[in-house]
XYZ file of C-alpha atoms in Angstrom:
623
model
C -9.861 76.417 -0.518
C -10.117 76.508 -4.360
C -8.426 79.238 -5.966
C -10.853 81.065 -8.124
C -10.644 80.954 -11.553
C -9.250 83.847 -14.029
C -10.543 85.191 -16.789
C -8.362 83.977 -19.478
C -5.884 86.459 -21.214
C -7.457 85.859 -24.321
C -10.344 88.186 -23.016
C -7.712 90.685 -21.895
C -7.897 94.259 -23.401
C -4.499 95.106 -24.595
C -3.420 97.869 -26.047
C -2.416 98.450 -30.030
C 1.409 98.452 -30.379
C 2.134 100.809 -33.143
C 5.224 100.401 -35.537
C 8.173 102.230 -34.175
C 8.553 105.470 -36.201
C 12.104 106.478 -37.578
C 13.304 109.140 -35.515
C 10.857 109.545 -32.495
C 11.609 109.338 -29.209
C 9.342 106.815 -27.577
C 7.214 106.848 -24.522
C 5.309 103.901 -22.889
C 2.292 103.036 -21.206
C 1.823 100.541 -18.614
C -1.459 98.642 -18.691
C -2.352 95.966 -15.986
C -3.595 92.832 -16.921
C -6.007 91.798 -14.160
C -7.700 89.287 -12.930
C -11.376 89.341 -12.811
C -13.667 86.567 -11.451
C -16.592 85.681 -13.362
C -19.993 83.579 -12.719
C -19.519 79.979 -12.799
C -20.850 79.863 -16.377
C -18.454 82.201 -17.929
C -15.256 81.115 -15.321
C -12.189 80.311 -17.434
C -9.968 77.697 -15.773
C -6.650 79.712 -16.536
C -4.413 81.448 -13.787
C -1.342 83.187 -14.182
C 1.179 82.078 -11.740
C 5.376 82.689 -10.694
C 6.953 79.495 -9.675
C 7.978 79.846 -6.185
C 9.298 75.825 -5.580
C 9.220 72.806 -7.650
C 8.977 69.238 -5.665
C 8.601 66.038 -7.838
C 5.543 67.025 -9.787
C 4.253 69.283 -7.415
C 4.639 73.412 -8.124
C 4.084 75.870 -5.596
C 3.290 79.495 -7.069
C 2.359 82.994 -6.417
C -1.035 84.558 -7.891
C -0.844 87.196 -10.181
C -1.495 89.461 -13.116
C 0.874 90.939 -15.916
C 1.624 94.377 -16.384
C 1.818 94.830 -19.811
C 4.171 97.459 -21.260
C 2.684 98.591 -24.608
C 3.117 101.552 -27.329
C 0.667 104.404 -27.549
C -0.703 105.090 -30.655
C 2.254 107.178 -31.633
C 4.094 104.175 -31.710
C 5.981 105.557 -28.064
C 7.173 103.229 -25.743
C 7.325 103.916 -21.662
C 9.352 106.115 -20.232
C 12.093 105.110 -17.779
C 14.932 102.962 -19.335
C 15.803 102.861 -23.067
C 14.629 99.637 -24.450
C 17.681 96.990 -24.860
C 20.099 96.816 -27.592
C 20.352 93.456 -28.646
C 22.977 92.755 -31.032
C 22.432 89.999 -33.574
C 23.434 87.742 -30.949
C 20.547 88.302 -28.740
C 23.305 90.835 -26.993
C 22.212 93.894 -25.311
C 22.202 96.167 -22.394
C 19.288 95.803 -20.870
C 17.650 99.160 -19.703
C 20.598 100.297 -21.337
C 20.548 103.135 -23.748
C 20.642 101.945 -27.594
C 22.942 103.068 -30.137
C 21.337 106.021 -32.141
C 19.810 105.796 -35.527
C 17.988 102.614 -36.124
C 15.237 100.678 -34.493
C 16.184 97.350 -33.858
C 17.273 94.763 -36.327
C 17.342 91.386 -35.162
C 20.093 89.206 -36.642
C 21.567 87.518 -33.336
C 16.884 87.525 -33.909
C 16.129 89.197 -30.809
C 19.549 88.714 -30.616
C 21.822 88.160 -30.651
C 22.713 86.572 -29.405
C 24.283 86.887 -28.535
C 22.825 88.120 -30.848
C 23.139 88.269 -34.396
C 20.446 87.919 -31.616
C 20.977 86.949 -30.316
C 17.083 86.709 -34.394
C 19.993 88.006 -31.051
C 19.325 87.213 -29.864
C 15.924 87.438 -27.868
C 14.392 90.144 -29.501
C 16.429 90.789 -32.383
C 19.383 92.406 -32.483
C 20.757 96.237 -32.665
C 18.152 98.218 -31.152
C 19.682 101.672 -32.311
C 16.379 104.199 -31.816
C 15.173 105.116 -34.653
C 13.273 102.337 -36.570
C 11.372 99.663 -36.218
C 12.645 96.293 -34.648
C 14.116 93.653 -37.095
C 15.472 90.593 -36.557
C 18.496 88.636 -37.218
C 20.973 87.863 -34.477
C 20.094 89.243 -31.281
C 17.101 88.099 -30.773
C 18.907 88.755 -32.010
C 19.718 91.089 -30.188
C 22.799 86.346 -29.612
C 23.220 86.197 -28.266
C 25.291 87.961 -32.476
C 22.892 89.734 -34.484
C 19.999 88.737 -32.072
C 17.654 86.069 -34.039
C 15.279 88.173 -34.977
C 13.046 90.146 -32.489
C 15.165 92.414 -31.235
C 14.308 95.165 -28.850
C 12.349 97.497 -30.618
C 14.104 101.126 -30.020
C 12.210 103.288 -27.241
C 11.987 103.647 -23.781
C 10.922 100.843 -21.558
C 10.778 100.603 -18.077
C 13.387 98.463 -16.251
C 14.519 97.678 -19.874
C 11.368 95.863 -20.463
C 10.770 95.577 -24.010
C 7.488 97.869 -25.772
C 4.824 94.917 -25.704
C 6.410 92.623 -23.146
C 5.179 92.236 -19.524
C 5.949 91.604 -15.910
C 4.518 90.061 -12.796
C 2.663 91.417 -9.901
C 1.827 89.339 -7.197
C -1.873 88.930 -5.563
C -0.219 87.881 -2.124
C -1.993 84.439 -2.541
C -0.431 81.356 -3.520
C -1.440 77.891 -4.533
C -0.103 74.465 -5.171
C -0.979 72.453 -8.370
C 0.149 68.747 -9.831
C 1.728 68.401 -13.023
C 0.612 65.054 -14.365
C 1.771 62.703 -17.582
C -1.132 63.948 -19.480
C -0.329 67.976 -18.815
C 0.018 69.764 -22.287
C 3.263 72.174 -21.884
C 3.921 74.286 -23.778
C 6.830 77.034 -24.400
C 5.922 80.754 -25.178
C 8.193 82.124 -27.801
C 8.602 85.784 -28.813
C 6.868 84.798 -32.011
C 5.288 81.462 -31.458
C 4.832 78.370 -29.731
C 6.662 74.964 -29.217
C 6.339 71.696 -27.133
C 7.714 71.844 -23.847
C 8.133 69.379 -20.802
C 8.566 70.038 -17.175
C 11.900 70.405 -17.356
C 11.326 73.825 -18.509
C 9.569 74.954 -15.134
C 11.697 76.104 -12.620
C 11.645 78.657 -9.688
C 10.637 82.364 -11.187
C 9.061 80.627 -14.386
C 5.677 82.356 -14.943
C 3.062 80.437 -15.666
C -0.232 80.689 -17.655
C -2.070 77.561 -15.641
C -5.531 75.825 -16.381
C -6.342 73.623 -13.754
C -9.000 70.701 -12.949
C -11.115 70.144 -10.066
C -8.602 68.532 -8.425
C -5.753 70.941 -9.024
C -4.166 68.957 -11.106
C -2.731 71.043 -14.101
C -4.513 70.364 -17.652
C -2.035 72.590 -19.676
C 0.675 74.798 -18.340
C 1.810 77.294 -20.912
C 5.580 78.711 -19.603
C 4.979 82.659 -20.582
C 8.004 84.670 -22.420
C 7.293 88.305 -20.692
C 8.999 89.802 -23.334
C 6.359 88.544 -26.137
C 3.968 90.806 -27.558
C 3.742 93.753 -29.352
C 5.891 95.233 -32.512
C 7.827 91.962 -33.326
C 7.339 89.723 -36.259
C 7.472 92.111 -39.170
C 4.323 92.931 -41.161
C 3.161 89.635 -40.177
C 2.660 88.696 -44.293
C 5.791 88.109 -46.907
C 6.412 91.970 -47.753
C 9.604 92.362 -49.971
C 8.118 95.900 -51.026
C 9.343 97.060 -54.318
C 12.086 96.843 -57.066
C 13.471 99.751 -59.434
C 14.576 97.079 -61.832
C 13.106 93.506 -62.152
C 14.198 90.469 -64.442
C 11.627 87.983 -65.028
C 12.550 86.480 -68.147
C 15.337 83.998 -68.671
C 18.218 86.108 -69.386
C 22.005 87.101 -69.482
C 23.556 90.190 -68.460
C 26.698 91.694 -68.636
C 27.991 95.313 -67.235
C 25.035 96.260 -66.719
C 24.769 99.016 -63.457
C 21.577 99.319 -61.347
C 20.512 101.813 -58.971
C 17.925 102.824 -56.289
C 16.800 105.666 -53.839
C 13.712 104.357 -53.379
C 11.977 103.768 -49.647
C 11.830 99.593 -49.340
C 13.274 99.337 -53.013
C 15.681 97.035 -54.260
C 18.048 98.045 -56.707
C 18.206 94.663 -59.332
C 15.457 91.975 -58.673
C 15.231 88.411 -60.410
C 11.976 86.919 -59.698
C 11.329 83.485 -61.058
C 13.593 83.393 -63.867
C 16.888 81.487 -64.551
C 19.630 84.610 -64.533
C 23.248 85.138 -65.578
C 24.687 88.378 -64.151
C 28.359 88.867 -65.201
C 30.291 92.423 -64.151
C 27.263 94.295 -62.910
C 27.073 97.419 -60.326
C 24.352 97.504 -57.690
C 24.051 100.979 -56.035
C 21.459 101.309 -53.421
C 22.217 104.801 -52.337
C 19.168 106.370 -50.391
C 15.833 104.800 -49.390
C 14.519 103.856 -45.781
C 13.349 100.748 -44.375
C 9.611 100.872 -43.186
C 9.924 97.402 -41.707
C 13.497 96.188 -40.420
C 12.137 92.723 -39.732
C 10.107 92.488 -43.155
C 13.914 93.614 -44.559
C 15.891 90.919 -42.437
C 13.088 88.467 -43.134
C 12.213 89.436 -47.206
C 14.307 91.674 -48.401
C 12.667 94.408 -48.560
C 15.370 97.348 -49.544
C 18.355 94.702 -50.433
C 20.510 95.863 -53.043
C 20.168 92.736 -54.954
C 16.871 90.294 -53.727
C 16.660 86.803 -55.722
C 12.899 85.169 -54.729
C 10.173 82.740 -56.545
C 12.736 80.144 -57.182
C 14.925 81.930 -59.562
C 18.333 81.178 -60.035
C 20.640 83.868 -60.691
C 24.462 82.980 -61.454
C 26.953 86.159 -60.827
C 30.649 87.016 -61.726
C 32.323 89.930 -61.254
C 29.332 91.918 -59.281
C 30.279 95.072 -57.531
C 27.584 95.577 -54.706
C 27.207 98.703 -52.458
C 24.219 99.756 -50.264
C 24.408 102.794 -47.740
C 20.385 102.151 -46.552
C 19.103 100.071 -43.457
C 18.353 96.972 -44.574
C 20.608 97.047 -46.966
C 21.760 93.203 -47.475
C 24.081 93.129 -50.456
C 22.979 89.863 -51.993
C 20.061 87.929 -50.827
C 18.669 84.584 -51.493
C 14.709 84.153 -50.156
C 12.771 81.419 -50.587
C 12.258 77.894 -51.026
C 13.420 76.921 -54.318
C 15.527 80.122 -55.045
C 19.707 79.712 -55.626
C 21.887 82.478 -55.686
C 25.514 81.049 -57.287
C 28.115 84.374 -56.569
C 32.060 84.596 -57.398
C 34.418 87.070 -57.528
C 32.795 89.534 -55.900
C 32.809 93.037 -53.879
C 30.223 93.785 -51.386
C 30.301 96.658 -49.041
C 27.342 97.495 -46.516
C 27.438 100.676 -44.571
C 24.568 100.576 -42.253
C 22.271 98.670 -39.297
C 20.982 95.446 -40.435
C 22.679 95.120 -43.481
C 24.595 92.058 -43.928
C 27.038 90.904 -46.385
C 24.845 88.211 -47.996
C 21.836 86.873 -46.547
C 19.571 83.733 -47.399
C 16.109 83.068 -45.498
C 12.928 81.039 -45.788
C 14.413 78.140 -47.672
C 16.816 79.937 -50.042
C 20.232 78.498 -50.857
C 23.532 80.758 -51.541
C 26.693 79.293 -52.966
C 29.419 81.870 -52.272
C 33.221 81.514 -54.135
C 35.900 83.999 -53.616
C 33.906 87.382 -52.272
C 35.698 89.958 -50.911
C 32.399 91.072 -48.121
C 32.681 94.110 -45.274
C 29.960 95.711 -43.533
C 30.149 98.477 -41.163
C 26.952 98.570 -39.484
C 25.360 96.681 -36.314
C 23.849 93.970 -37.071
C 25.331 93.239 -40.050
C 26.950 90.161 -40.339
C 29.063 89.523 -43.483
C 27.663 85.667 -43.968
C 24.155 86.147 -42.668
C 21.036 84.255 -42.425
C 17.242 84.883 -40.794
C 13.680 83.503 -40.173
C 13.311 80.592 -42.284
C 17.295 79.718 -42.774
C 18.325 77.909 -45.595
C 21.382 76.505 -47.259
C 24.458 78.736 -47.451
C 27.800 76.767 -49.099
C 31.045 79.402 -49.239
C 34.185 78.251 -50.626
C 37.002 81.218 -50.254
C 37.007 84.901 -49.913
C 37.376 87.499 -47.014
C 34.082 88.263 -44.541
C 34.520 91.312 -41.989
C 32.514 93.047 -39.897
C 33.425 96.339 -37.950
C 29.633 97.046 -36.114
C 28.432 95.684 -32.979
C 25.952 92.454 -32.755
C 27.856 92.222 -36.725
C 29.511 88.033 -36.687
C 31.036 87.190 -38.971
C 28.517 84.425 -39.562
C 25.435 84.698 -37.937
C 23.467 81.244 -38.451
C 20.078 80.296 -38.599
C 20.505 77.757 -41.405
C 22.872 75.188 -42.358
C 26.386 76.856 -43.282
C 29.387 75.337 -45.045
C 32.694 77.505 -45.331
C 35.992 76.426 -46.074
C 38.908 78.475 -46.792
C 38.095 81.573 -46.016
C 38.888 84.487 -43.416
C 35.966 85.193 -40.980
C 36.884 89.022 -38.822
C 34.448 90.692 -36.552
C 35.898 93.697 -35.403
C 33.200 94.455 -32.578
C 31.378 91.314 -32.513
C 31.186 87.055 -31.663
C 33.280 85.472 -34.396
C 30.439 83.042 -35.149
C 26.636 83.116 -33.528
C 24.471 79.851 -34.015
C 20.785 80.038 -33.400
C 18.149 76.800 -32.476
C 18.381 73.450 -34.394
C 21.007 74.654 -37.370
C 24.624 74.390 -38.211
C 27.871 75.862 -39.085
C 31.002 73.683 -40.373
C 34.079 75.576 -40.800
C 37.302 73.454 -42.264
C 40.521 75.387 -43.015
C 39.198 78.893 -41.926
C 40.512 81.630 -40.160
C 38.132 83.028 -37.608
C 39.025 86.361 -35.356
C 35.990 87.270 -32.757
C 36.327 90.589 -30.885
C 33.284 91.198 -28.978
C 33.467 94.571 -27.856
C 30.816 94.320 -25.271
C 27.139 94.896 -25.586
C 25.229 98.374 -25.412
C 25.897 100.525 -22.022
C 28.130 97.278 -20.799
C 25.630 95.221 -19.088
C 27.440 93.512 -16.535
C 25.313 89.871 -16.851
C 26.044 89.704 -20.588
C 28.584 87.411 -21.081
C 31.343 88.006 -23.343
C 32.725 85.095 -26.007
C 33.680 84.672 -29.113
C 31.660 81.732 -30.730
C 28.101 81.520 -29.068
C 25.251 78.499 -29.445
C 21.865 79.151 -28.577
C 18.080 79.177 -28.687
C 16.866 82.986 -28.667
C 13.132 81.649 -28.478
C 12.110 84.414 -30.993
C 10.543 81.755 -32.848
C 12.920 82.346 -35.738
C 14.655 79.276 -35.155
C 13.535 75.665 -34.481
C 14.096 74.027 -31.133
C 16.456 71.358 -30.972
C 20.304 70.641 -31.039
C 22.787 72.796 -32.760
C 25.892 71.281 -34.625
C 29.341 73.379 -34.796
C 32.479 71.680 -36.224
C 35.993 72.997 -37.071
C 38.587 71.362 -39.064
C 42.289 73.051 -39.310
C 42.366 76.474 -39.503
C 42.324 78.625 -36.622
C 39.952 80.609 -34.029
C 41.391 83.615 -31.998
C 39.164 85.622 -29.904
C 40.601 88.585 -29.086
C 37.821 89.171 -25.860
C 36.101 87.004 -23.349
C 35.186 83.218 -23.541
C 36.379 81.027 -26.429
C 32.707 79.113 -26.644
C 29.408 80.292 -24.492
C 26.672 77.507 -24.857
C 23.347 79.071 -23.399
C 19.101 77.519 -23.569
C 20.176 75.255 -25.801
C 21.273 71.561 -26.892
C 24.314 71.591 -28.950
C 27.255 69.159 -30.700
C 30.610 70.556 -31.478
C 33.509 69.149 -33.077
C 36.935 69.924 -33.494
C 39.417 68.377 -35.323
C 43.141 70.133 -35.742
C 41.975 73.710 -35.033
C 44.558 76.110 -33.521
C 43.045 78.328 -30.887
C 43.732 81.737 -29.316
C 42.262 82.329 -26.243
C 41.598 85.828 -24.759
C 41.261 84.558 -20.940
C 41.464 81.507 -19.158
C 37.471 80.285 -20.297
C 37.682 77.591 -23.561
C 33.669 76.519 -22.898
C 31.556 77.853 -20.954
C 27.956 76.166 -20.534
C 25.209 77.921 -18.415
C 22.183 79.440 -17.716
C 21.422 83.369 -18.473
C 19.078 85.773 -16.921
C 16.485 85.456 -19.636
C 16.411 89.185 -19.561
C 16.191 88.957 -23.925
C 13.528 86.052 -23.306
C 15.958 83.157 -23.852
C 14.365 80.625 -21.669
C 13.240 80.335 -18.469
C 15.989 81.371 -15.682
C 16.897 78.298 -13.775
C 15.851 75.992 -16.459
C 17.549 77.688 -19.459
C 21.526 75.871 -19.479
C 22.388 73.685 -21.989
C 23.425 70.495 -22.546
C 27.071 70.016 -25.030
C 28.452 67.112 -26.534
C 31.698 68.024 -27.459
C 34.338 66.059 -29.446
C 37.969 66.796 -29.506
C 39.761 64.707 -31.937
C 43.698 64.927 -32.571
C 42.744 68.392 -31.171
C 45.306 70.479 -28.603
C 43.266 72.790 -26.429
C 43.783 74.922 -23.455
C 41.674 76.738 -20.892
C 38.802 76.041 -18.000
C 35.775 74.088 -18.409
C 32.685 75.522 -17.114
C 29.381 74.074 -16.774
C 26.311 75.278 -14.488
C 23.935 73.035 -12.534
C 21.526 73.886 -14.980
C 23.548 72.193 -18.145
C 25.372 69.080 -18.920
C 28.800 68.300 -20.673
C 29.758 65.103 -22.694
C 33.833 65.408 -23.233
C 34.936 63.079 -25.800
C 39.147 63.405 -26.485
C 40.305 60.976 -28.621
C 42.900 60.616 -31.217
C 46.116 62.314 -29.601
C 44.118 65.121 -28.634
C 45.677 67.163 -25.678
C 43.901 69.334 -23.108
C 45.195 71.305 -20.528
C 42.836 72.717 -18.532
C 40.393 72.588 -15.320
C 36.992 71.311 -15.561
C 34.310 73.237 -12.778
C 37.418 73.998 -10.541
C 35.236 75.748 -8.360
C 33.078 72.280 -7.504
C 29.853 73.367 -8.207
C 28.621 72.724 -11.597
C 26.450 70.350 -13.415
C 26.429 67.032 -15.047
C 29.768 66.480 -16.807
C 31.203 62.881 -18.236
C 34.701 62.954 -19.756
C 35.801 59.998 -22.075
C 39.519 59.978 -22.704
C 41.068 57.224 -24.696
C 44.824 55.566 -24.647
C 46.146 58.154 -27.076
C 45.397 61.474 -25.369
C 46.300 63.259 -22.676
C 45.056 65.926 -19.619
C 46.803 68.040 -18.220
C 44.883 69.585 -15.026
C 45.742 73.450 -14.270
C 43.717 73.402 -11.033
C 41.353 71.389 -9.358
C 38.604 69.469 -10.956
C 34.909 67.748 -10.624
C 33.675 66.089 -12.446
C 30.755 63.332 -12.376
C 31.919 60.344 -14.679
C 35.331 59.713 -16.076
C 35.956 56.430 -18.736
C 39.622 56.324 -19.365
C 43.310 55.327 -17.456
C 43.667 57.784 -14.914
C 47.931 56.986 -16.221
C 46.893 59.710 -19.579
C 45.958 62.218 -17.031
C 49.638 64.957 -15.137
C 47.493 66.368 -11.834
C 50.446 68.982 -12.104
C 49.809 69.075 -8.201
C 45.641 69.505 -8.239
C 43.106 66.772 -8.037
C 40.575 65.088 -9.964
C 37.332 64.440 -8.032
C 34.566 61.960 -9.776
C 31.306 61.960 -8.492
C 32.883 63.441 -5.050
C 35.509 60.847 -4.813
C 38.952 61.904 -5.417
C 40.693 59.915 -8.256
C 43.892 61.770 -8.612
């Protein structure tokens, strides 16, 4: 029998989800989504659907509605759980209670995250109470500052995000076909993308519209945790300015100040700017928006926009607001050229310098610290951009606060990269960071309340599905230099393609873990769980290396060493794992430190010491 049709959600009544007020302690609502049959004539063809098995191109599901949790008018979220703290990775404790004092920030955009989320990470990133959510890592919370999205501050049952949703079963179930012309597509915190059936696994939930012969016509793979209070202001909102330059100009020792709410201290907008020895104070001032500030720079000390291009020496930059970004680059068009420099941040989403929608930053010699949560010291959000640095010291001390926190394409050589409570580096979606000659010091303190599924790392690659960074593969190289993490996993690779290359680079590990490639929870919306691994290509060349190899059924591995490179390590010692090919050429070596499987191996089995373990191809032991 025919499953009858459900009314679409685009008919659904939801309710308004108010902006997160500074300060107030938030209560929820829970609203149920359901399903309503209609006459024939006004029958929509959608269903919403959990995965319960996946054969070929058939998918079994349960029938259901969404619960959606939503804020009341006073902008309160649902009691029962605080909302999670992303970091800017994407990072947070789920259900966890957030930090104190601001609303979420997404750096890891949503998260990050891990985290800066995370734009962290899923949702953004922090998610200190207080304000409204931003974005940069952590989704965010990045897992990082959380990409941006990340979990605005409040109470929220199970740790279900104000505006996201969960599923209720009907106790009926159905079986559909996917075919070659099915439209998929992938549900973002703040968007949409192309997706194929890869991306439907066991516990995805499904918004379905099926033909007569239930065969699927478009299967759209929902993010529960979309919906309500993320996004900013939804229009370009960089509020105001106390001072503004305009005309072509030079400057020199000149100071500027602000106390103003969503005022920046010095703007140059559209003109071609020299700015030798000034003083930026942004002393007092709140943040309406923390997205519209991650995003626009709204209450930045300094904001460059409408492709101007300011040149500054000597600058002395110090903010003490939220959204306080020291420097900040936004737009297509716009270049920001900065030497010899001092910036100091003090609070929640207020990074070092920060480029977005386009911009480009070329950074020489700064000396950068910031102190709050998500606040990385080289920071980028929604729109990324071009950041070059050549020199200089970036720390962090706050958590879901990399050092670098990437949505963008970022360049730094020479220069010392410490977070004190935070990933060493976070990239986000289809962008880049190359590193030659740094130093790099990750100490990821853990993320809010300690959630036990979060993983811990210093350098993290992923796709926070905010929608603040584009799908597709992420690069990471590093040439000399050196990475230490003082905490957890060397690299974590999560919901997301990525190439990394390493050339010369002397690590530090804190545990046995060098890479570790697999599948998360999606509890910050990164993916779908079961089809959310990723898939590495990494390149070791004249590169030593120690520590375990990790990858999930759910990713893939392609190990290239070549050029005396020398690993010594295991590789899925437990046996389980997914797809992993290792090339190793005449001038390298491995070294195996326990048991190993892997699936294809092109090399001379001669360049590899078992040490007393084994090396299993495809099942068939080799060594």
């Amino acid at each position: 029998m025919k499953w009858k049709k459900l009314v679409t959600l685009g008919c659904i009544v939801v309710m308004t989800v108010s902006s997160v007020t500074a300060c107030g302690s938030n209560t929820t609502e829970n609203q149920t989504v359901e399903a309503t049959e209609q006459s024939e004539e006004n029958q929509s063809d959608s269903v919403i659907v959990q995965v319960t098995a996946v054969e070929g191109d058939q998918i079994t599901a349960d029938v259901g509605t969404l619960t959606t949790a939503s804020a009341d008018a006073s902008g309160n979220g649902a009691p029962g759980g605080d909302a999670p703290g992303g970091d800017d990775s994407g990072n947070g404790a789920p259900g966890g209670d957030a930090p104190s004092g601001e609303a979420p920030g997404g750096d890891n955009s949503g998260n990050g995250a891990p985290g800066e989320a995370p734009s962290g990470d899923a949702p953004g990133g922090d998610a200190p109470s207080g304000e409204a959510p931003g974005g940069d890592d952590s989704g965010n919370g990045a897992p990082g500052e959380a990409p941006s999205g990340e979990a605005p501050s409040g109470d929220a049952p199970g740790g279900q995000m104000p505006g996201g949703s969960s599923f209720e079963a009907s106790g009926e179930s159905i079986t559909f076909t996917l075919t070659d012309d099915t439209a998929i597509t992938l549900e973002y915190l703040q968007g949409s993308d192309e997706g194929t059936a890869d991306d439907i696994a066991v516990g995805s939930v499904l918004e379905v519209v099926l033909d007569e012969d239930n065969q699927a016509v478009s299967v759209t793979v929902r993010n529960l945790n979309a919906g309500g209070g993320f996004g900013g202001s939804g229009e370009v909102t960089n509020g105001t300015s106390a001072n503004t330059i305009t005309e072509d100009t030079e400057v020199d020792s000149e100071t500027y100040t602000s106390t103003g709410d969503d005022e920046n201290a010095l703007r140059v907008d559209g003109a071609t700017v020299t700015l030798k020895d000034i003083t930026i104070e942004k002393t007092a001032g709140s943040s309406s928006n923390t997205e519209d500030g991650d995003f626009y720079g709204l209450n930045a000390g300094l904001l460059v926009l409408n492709g101007a291009t300011a040149t500054i020496t000597g600058a002395t930059v110090n903010t003490s607001v939220t959204n306080g970004n020291g420097v900040f680059s936004y737009g297509e068009g716009t270049v920001v050229n900065i030497s010899d420099s001092t910036i100091r941040t003090t609070e929640n989403n207020s990074g070092g310098i920060q480029t977005t929608g386009g911009g480009t930053m070329n950074a020489t010699n700064l000396d950068v610290e910031t102190q709050g949560n998500s606040a990385a010291a080289i920071r980028s959000d929604r729109g990324g951009g071009t950041v070059n640095v050549d020199g200089g010291s970036y720390v962090t001390n706050g958590t879901g606060s990399p050092a670098i926190y990437c949505t963008a394409d970022i360049s730094v050589s020479d220069a010392t990269l410490t977070a004190n409570a935070s990933e060493g580096v976070v990239v986000e979606g289809k962008n880049s960071v190359a590193l030659t000659d740094c130093e790099v010091t990750g100490n990821m303190s853990n993320t809010y309340n300690g959630d036990s599924d979060e993983n811990i790392h210093c350098i993290m690659i992923y796709q926070s599905m905010s929608g603040d960074a584009d799908v597709g593969e992420a690069t990471f190289s590093a040439e000399g230099g050196s990475i230490t993490a003082k905490t957890g996993d060397m690299f974590y690779i999560t919901n997301t393609d990525c190439e990394i290359t390493l050339k010369d680079v002397a690590f530090t590990l804190a545990n046995d873990v060098f890479l570790r490639v697999e599948g998360n929870s999606s509890s910050r919306g990164w993916g779908t769980e079961g089809a959310n691994g990723g898939d590495v290509t990494l390149t070791a060349d004249s590169q030593e290396f120690a520590g375990n190899i990790l990858v999930d059924e759910i990713s893939s591995l392609a190990l290239t060493m070549k050029n005396g490179t020398s690993y010594e390590g295991a590789i899925n010692p437990d046996g389980d794992g997914g797809t992993v090919d290792v090339t190793l050429d005449d001038d390298s070596t491995w070294t195996l430190t326990g048991d190993s499987y892997i699936t294809s191996f092109d090399g001379d089995t001669s360049n590899i010491t078992a040490n007393g373990y084994h090396l299993y191809v495809n099942g068939e032991q080799v060594l």
